[in-house]
CSV table of C-alpha atoms in Angstrom, one decimal:
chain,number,residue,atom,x,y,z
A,1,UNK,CA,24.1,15.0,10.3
A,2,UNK,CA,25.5,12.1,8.3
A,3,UNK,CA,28.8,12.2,10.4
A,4,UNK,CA,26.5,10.6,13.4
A,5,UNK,CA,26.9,6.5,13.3
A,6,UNK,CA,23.3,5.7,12.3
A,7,UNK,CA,20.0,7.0,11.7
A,8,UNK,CA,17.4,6.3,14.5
A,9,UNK,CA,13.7,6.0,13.8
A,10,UNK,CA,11.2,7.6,16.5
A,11,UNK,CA,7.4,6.4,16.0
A,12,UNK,CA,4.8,8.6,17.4
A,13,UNK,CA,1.3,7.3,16.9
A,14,UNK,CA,-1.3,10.4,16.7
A,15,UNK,CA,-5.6,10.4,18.3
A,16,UNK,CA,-6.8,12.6,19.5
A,17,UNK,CA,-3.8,14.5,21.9
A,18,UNK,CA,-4.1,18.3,20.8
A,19,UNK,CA,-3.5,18.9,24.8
A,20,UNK,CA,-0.2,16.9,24.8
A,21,UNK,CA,1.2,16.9,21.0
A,22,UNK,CA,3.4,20.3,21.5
A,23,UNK,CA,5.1,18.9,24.6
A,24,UNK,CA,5.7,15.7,23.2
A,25,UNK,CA,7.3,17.2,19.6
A,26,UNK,CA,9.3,19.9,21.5
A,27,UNK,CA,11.2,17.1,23.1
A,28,UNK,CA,11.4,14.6,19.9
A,29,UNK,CA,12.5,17.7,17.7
A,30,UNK,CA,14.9,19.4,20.7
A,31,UNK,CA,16.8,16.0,21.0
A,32,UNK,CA,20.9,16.0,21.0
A,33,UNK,CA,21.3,13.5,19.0
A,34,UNK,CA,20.9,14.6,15.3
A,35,UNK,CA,20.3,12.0,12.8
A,36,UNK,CA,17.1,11.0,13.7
A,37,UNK,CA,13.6,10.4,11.4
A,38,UNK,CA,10.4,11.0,12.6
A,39,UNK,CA,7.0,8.9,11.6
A,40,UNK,CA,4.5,10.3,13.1
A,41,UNK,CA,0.9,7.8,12.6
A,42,UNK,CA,-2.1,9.8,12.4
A,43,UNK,CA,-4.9,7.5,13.2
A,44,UNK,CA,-7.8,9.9,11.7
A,45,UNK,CA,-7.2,12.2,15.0
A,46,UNK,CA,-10.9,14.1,15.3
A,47,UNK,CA,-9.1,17.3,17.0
A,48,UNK,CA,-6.4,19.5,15.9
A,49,UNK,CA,-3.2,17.5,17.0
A,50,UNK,CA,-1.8,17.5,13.2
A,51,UNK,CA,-1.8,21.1,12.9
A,52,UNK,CA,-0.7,21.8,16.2
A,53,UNK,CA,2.3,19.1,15.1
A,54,UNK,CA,3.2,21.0,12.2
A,55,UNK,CA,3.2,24.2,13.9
A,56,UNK,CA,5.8,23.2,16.2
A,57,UNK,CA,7.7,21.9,13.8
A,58,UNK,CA,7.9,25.2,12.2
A,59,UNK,CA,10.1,26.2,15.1
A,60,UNK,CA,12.6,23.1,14.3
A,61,UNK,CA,13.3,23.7,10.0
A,62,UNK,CA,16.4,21.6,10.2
A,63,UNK,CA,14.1,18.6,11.3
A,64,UNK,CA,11.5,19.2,8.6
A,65,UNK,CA,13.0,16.8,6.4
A,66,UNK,CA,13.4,13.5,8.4
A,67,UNK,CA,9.7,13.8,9.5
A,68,UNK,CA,7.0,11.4,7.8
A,69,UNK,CA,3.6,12.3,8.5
A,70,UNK,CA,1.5,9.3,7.9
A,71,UNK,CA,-1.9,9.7,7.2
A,72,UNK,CA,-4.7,6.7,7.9
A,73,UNK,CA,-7.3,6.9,5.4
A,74,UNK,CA,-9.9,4.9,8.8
A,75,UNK,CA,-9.3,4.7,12.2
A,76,UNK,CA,-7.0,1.6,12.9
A,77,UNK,CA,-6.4,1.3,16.8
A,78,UNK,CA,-2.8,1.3,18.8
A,79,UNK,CA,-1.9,-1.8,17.2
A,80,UNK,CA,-1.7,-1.3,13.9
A,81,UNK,CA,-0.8,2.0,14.0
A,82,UNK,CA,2.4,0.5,15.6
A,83,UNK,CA,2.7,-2.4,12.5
A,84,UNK,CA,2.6,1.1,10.1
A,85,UNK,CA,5.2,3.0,12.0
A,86,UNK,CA,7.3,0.0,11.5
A,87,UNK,CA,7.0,-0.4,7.6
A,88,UNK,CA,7.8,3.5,7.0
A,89,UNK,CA,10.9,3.0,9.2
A,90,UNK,CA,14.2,3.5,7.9
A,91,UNK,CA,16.9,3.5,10.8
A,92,UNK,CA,18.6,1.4,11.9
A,93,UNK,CA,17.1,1.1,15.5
A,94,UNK,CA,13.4,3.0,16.5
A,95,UNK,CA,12.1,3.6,19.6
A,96,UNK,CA,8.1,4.3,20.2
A,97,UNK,CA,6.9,7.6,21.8
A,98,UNK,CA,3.1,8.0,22.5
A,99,UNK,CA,2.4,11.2,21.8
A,100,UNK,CA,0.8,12.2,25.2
A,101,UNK,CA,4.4,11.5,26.7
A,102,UNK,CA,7.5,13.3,26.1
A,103,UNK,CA,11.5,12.2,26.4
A,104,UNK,CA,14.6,14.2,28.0
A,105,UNK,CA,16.0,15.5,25.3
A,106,UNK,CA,19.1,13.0,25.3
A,107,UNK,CA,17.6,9.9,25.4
A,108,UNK,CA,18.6,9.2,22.0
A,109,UNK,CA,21.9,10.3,22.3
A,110,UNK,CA,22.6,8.3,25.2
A,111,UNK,CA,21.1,5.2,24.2
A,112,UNK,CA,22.8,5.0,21.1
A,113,UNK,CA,26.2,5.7,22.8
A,114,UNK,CA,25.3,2.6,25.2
A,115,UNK,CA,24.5,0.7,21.8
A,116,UNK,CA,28.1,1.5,20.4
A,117,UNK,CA,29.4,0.8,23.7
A,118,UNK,CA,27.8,-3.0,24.4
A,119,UNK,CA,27.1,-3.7,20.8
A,120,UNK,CA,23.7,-4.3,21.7
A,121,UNK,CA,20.2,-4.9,20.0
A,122,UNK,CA,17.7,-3.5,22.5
A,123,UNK,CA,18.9,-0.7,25.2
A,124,UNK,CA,16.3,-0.3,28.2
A,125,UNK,CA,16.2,2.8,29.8
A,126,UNK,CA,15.0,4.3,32.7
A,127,UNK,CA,11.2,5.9,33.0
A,128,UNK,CA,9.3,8.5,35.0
A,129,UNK,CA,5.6,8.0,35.9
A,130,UNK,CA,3.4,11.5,36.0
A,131,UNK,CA,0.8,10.0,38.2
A,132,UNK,CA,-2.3,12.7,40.4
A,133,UNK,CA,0.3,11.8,43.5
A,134,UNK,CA,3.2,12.9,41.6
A,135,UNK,CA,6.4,11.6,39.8
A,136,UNK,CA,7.4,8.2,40.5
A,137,UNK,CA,11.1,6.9,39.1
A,138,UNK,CA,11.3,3.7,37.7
A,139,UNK,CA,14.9,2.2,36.9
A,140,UNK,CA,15.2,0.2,34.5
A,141,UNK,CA,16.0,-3.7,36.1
A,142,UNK,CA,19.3,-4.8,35.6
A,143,UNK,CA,19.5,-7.6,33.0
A,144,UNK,CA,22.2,-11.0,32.7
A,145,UNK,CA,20.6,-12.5,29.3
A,146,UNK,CA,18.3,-11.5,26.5
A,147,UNK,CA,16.6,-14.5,27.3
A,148,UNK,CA,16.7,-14.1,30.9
A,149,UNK,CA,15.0,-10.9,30.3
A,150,UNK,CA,12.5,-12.5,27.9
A,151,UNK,CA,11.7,-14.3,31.0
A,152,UNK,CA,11.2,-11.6,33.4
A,153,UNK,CA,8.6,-9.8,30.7
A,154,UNK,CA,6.6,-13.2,30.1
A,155,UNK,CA,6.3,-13.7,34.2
A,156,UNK,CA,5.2,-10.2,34.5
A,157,UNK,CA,8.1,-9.4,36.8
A,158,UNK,CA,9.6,-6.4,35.0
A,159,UNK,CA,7.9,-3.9,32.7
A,160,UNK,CA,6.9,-5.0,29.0
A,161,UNK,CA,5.9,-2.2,27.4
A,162,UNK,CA,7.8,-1.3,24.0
A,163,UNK,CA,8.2,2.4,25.4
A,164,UNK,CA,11.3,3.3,27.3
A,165,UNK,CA,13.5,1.2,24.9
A,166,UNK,CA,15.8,1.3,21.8
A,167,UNK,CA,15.2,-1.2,19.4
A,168,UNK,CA,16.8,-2.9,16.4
A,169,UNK,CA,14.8,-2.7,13.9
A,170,UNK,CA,16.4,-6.0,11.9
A,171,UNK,CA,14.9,-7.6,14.9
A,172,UNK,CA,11.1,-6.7,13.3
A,173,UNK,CA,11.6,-8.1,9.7
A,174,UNK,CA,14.1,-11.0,10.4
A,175,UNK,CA,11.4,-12.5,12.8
A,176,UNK,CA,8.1,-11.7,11.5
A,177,UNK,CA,7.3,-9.5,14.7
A,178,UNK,CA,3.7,-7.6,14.7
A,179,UNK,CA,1.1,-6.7,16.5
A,180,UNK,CA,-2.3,-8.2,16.0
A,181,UNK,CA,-4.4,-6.0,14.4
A,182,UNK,CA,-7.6,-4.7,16.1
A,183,UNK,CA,-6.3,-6.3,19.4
A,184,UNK,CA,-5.4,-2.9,20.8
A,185,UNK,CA,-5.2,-3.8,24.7
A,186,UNK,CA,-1.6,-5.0,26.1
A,187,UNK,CA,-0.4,-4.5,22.2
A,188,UNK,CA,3.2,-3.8,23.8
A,189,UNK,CA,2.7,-7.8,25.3
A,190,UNK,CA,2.5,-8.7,21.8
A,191,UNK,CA,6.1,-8.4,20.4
A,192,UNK,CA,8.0,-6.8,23.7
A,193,UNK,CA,8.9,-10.3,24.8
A,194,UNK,CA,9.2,-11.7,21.8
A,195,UNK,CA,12.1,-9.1,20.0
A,196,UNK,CA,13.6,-9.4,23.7
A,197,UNK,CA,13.7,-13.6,23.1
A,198,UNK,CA,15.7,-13.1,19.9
A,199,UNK,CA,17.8,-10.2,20.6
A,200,UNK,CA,21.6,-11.4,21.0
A,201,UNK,CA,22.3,-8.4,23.5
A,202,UNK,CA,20.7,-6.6,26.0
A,203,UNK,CA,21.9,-3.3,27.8
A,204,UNK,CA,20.2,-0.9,30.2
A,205,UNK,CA,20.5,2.6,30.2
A,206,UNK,CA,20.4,4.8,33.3
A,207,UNK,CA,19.7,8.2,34.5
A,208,UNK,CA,17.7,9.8,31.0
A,209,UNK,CA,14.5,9.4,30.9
A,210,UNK,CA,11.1,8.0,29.2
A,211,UNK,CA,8.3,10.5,30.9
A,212,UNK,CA,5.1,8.7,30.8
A,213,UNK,CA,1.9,10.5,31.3
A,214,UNK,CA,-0.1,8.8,33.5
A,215,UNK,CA,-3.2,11.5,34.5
A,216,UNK,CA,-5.0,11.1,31.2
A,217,UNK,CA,-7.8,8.7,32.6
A,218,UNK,CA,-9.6,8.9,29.5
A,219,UNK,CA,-6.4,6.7,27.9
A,220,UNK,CA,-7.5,3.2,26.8
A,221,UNK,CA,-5.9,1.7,29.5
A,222,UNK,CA,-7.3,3.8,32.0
A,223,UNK,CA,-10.3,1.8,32.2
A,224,UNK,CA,-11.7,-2.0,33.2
A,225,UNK,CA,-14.3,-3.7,31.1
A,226,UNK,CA,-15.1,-7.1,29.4
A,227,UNK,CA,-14.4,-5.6,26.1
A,228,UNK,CA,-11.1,-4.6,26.7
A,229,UNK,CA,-10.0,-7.5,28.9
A,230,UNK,CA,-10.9,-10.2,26.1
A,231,UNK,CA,-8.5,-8.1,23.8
A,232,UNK,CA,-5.7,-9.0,26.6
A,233,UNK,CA,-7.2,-12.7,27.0
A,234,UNK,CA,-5.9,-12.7,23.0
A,235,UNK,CA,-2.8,-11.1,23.8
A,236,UNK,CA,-2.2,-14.3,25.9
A,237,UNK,CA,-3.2,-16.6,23.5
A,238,UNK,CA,-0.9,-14.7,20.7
A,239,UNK,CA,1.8,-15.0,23.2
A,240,UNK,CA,1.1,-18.9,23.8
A,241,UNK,CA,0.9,-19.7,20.4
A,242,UNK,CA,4.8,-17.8,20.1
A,243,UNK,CA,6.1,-20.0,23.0
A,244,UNK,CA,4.5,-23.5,22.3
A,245,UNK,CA,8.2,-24.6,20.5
A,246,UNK,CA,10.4,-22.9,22.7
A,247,UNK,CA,12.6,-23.8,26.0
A,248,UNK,CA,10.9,-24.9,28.9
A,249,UNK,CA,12.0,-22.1,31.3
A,250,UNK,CA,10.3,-19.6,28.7
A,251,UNK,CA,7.3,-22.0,28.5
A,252,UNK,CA,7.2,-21.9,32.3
A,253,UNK,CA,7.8,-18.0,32.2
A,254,UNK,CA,4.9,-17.9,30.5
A,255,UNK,CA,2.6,-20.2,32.4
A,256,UNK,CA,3.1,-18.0,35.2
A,257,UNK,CA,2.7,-14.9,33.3
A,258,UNK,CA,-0.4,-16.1,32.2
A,259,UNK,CA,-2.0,-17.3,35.9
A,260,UNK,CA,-0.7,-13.9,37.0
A,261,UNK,CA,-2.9,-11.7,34.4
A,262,UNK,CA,-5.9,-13.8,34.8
A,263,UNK,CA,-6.0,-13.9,38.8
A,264,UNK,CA,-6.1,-10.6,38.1
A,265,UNK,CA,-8.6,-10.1,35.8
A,266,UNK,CA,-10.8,-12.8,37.6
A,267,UNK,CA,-10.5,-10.3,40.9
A,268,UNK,CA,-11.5,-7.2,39.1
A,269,UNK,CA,-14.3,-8.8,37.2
A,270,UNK,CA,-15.3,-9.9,40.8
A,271,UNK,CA,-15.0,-6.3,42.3
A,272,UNK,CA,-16.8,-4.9,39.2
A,273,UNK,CA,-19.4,-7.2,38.8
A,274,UNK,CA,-18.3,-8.2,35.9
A,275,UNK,CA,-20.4,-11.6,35.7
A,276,UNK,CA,-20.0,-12.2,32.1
A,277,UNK,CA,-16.5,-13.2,32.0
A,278,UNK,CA,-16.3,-15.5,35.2
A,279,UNK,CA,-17.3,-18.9,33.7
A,280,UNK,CA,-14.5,-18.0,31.1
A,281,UNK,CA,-11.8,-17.0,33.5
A,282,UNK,CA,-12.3,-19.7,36.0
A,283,UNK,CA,-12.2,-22.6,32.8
A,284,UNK,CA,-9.1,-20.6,31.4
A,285,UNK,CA,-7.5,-21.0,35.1
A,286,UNK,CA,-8.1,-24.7,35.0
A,287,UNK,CA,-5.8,-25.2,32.1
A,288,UNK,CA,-2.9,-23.4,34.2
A,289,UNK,CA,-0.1,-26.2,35.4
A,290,UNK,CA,-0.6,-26.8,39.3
A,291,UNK,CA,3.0,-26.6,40.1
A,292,UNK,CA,2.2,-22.8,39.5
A,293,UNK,CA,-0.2,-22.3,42.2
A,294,UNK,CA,2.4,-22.2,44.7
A,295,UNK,CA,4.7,-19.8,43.3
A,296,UNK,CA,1.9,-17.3,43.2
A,297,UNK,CA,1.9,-14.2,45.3
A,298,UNK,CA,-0.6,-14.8,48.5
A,299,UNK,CA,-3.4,-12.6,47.9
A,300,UNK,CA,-3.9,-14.4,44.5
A,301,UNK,CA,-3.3,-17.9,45.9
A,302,UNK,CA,-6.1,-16.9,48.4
A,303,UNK,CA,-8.3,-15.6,46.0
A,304,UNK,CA,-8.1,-18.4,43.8
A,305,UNK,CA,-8.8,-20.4,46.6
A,306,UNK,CA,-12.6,-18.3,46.5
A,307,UNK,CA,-15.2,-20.0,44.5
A,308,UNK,CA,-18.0,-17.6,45.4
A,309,UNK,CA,-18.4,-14.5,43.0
A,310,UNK,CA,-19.9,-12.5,46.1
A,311,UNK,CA,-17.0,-13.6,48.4
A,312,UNK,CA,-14.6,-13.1,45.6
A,313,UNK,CA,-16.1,-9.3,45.4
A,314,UNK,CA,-15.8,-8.5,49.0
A,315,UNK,CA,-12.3,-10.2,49.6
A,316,UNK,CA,-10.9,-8.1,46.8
A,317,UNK,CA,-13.0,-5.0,48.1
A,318,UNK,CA,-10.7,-5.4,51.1
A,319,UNK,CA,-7.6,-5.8,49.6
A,320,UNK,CA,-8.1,-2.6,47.3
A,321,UNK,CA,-9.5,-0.6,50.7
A,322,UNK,CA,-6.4,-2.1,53.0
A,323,UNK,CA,-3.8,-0.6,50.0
A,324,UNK,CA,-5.1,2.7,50.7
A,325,UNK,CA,-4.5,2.3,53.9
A,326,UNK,CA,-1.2,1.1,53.6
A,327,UNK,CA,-0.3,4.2,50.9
């Protein structure tokens, strides 16, 4: 085990997933790469996913003693639970695995070979979506820069979640990166741009795969409400606050980014009703540059365009009704 170049950390957060725990530690456990630790978080899980965990593990004894079982004395929400994973880490790179999703069982293998190869401090890899219409493949875009990628993630034009990659974990502690506590919405928009902004080297990865299960609609991010899009107004703020000193081009990544997230939130508090938050939005979308409006894809530039909440509601109606169509 020690012959392998470097110990990788997998963090697996644990609520409430006795339905998809076995599936997801068979693949952690069955993995081709050897030298890996396991911190599993368990966020005071109501159901039986710990003892279902360890039961499957019983199948696996030469992994028994690189796995970490952390136990939460209260229930701490996504985000810390991923700050905790981090401080009971001891590789030299981790990658995040929530535990209703499972990886092919080389994905660590072939990441850290990619690592070795381009000396890199973040590998992306590639990703299948379980969705009710079936299995949609995502490749991993192809990146120039670390900072051009930083770019991409704070405009919203490639994915951003801290799943699907392999991570330096230097990269954590050197910079200060965490998520906000209790701000458990868009967590991964926290600190996925930010370790990308100060990574030296970026790689992707093709061909092995993060499998993301995506018919759970009971997941936190299954669901629209004022309550959990305030948590992801915060996430913008956290995210403004980490830009305010830096280049222009990420400043004016961001920018856009941020008009992006809150058309989009203005148009589904308009389609749900959502009444509460549309003083706040519109007043938040006033302090957007101008020179943004234009580079904005048309169906928001129309709908920010729409002053009327009941306008608003049935414009978006249509576009969600002409999508179905088009699918």
């Amino acid at each position: 085990m020690n012959s392998e170049p470097y110990l990788v950390t997998i963090i697996i957060p644990v609520y409430n997933v006795s339905k998809y725990i076995a599936r997801c530690a068979s693949s952690l456990f069955e993995q081709t790469y050897p030298n890996i630790e396991y911190v599993f978080v368990d966020d005071c899980s109501p159901d039986d996913s710990i003892s279902i965990l360890m039961s499957v593990l019983g199948r696996y004894p030469k992994r028994k003693g690189r796995v970490n079982v952390v136990k939460n004395s209260t229930n701490c929400g996504i985000a810390a639970v991923r700050n905790i994973g981090v401080k009971h880490c001891h590789g030299s790179f981790l990658m995040y695995v929530d535990s209703d999703d499972w990886l092919d069982t080389d994905v660590v293998e072939k990441c850290v070979g990619k690592q070795l190869e381009e000396d890199a401090d973040i590998i992306v890899f590639d990703r299948k979506i379980y969705k009710n219409d079936g299995v949609h493949i995502y490749r991993a875009k192809e990146v120039t820069t670390a900072q051009a990628m930083a770019e991409q993630m704070l405009a919203r034009k490639r994915e951003i979640s801290i799943w699907g990659m392999l991570i330096r974990t230097s990269l954590y502690r050197d910079n200060n990166i965490a998520c906000r506590e209790g701000i458990n919405m868009s967590e991964d928009y926290q600190t996925s741009p930010c370790l990308v902004y100060f990574a030296k080297n970026v790689a992707v990865l093709h061909d092995t795969y993060y499998n993301y299960e995506n018919r759970n609609m009971t997941s936190i991010s299954a669901r629209f409400s004022e309550k959990n899009t305030r948590q992801e107004l915060v996430t913008l703020d956290i995210l403004g606050d980490f830009v305010k000193d830096k280049e222009p081009s990420i400043i004016q990544a961001y920018n856009y980014g941020r008009c992006i997230q809150l058309c989009y939130y203005r148009h589904n508090a308009a389609y749900y009703k959502v009444w509460s938050m549309w003083d706040d939005l519109n007043e938040k979308l006033k302090e957007i540059p101008a020179s943004i409006y234009s580079q904005l894809p048309l169906p928001y530039r129309i709908g920010w365009r729409i002053k009327s909440k009941s306008m608003l509601h049935i414009y978006v109606a249509c576009l969600k009704f002409m999508k179905k169509i088009i699918k």
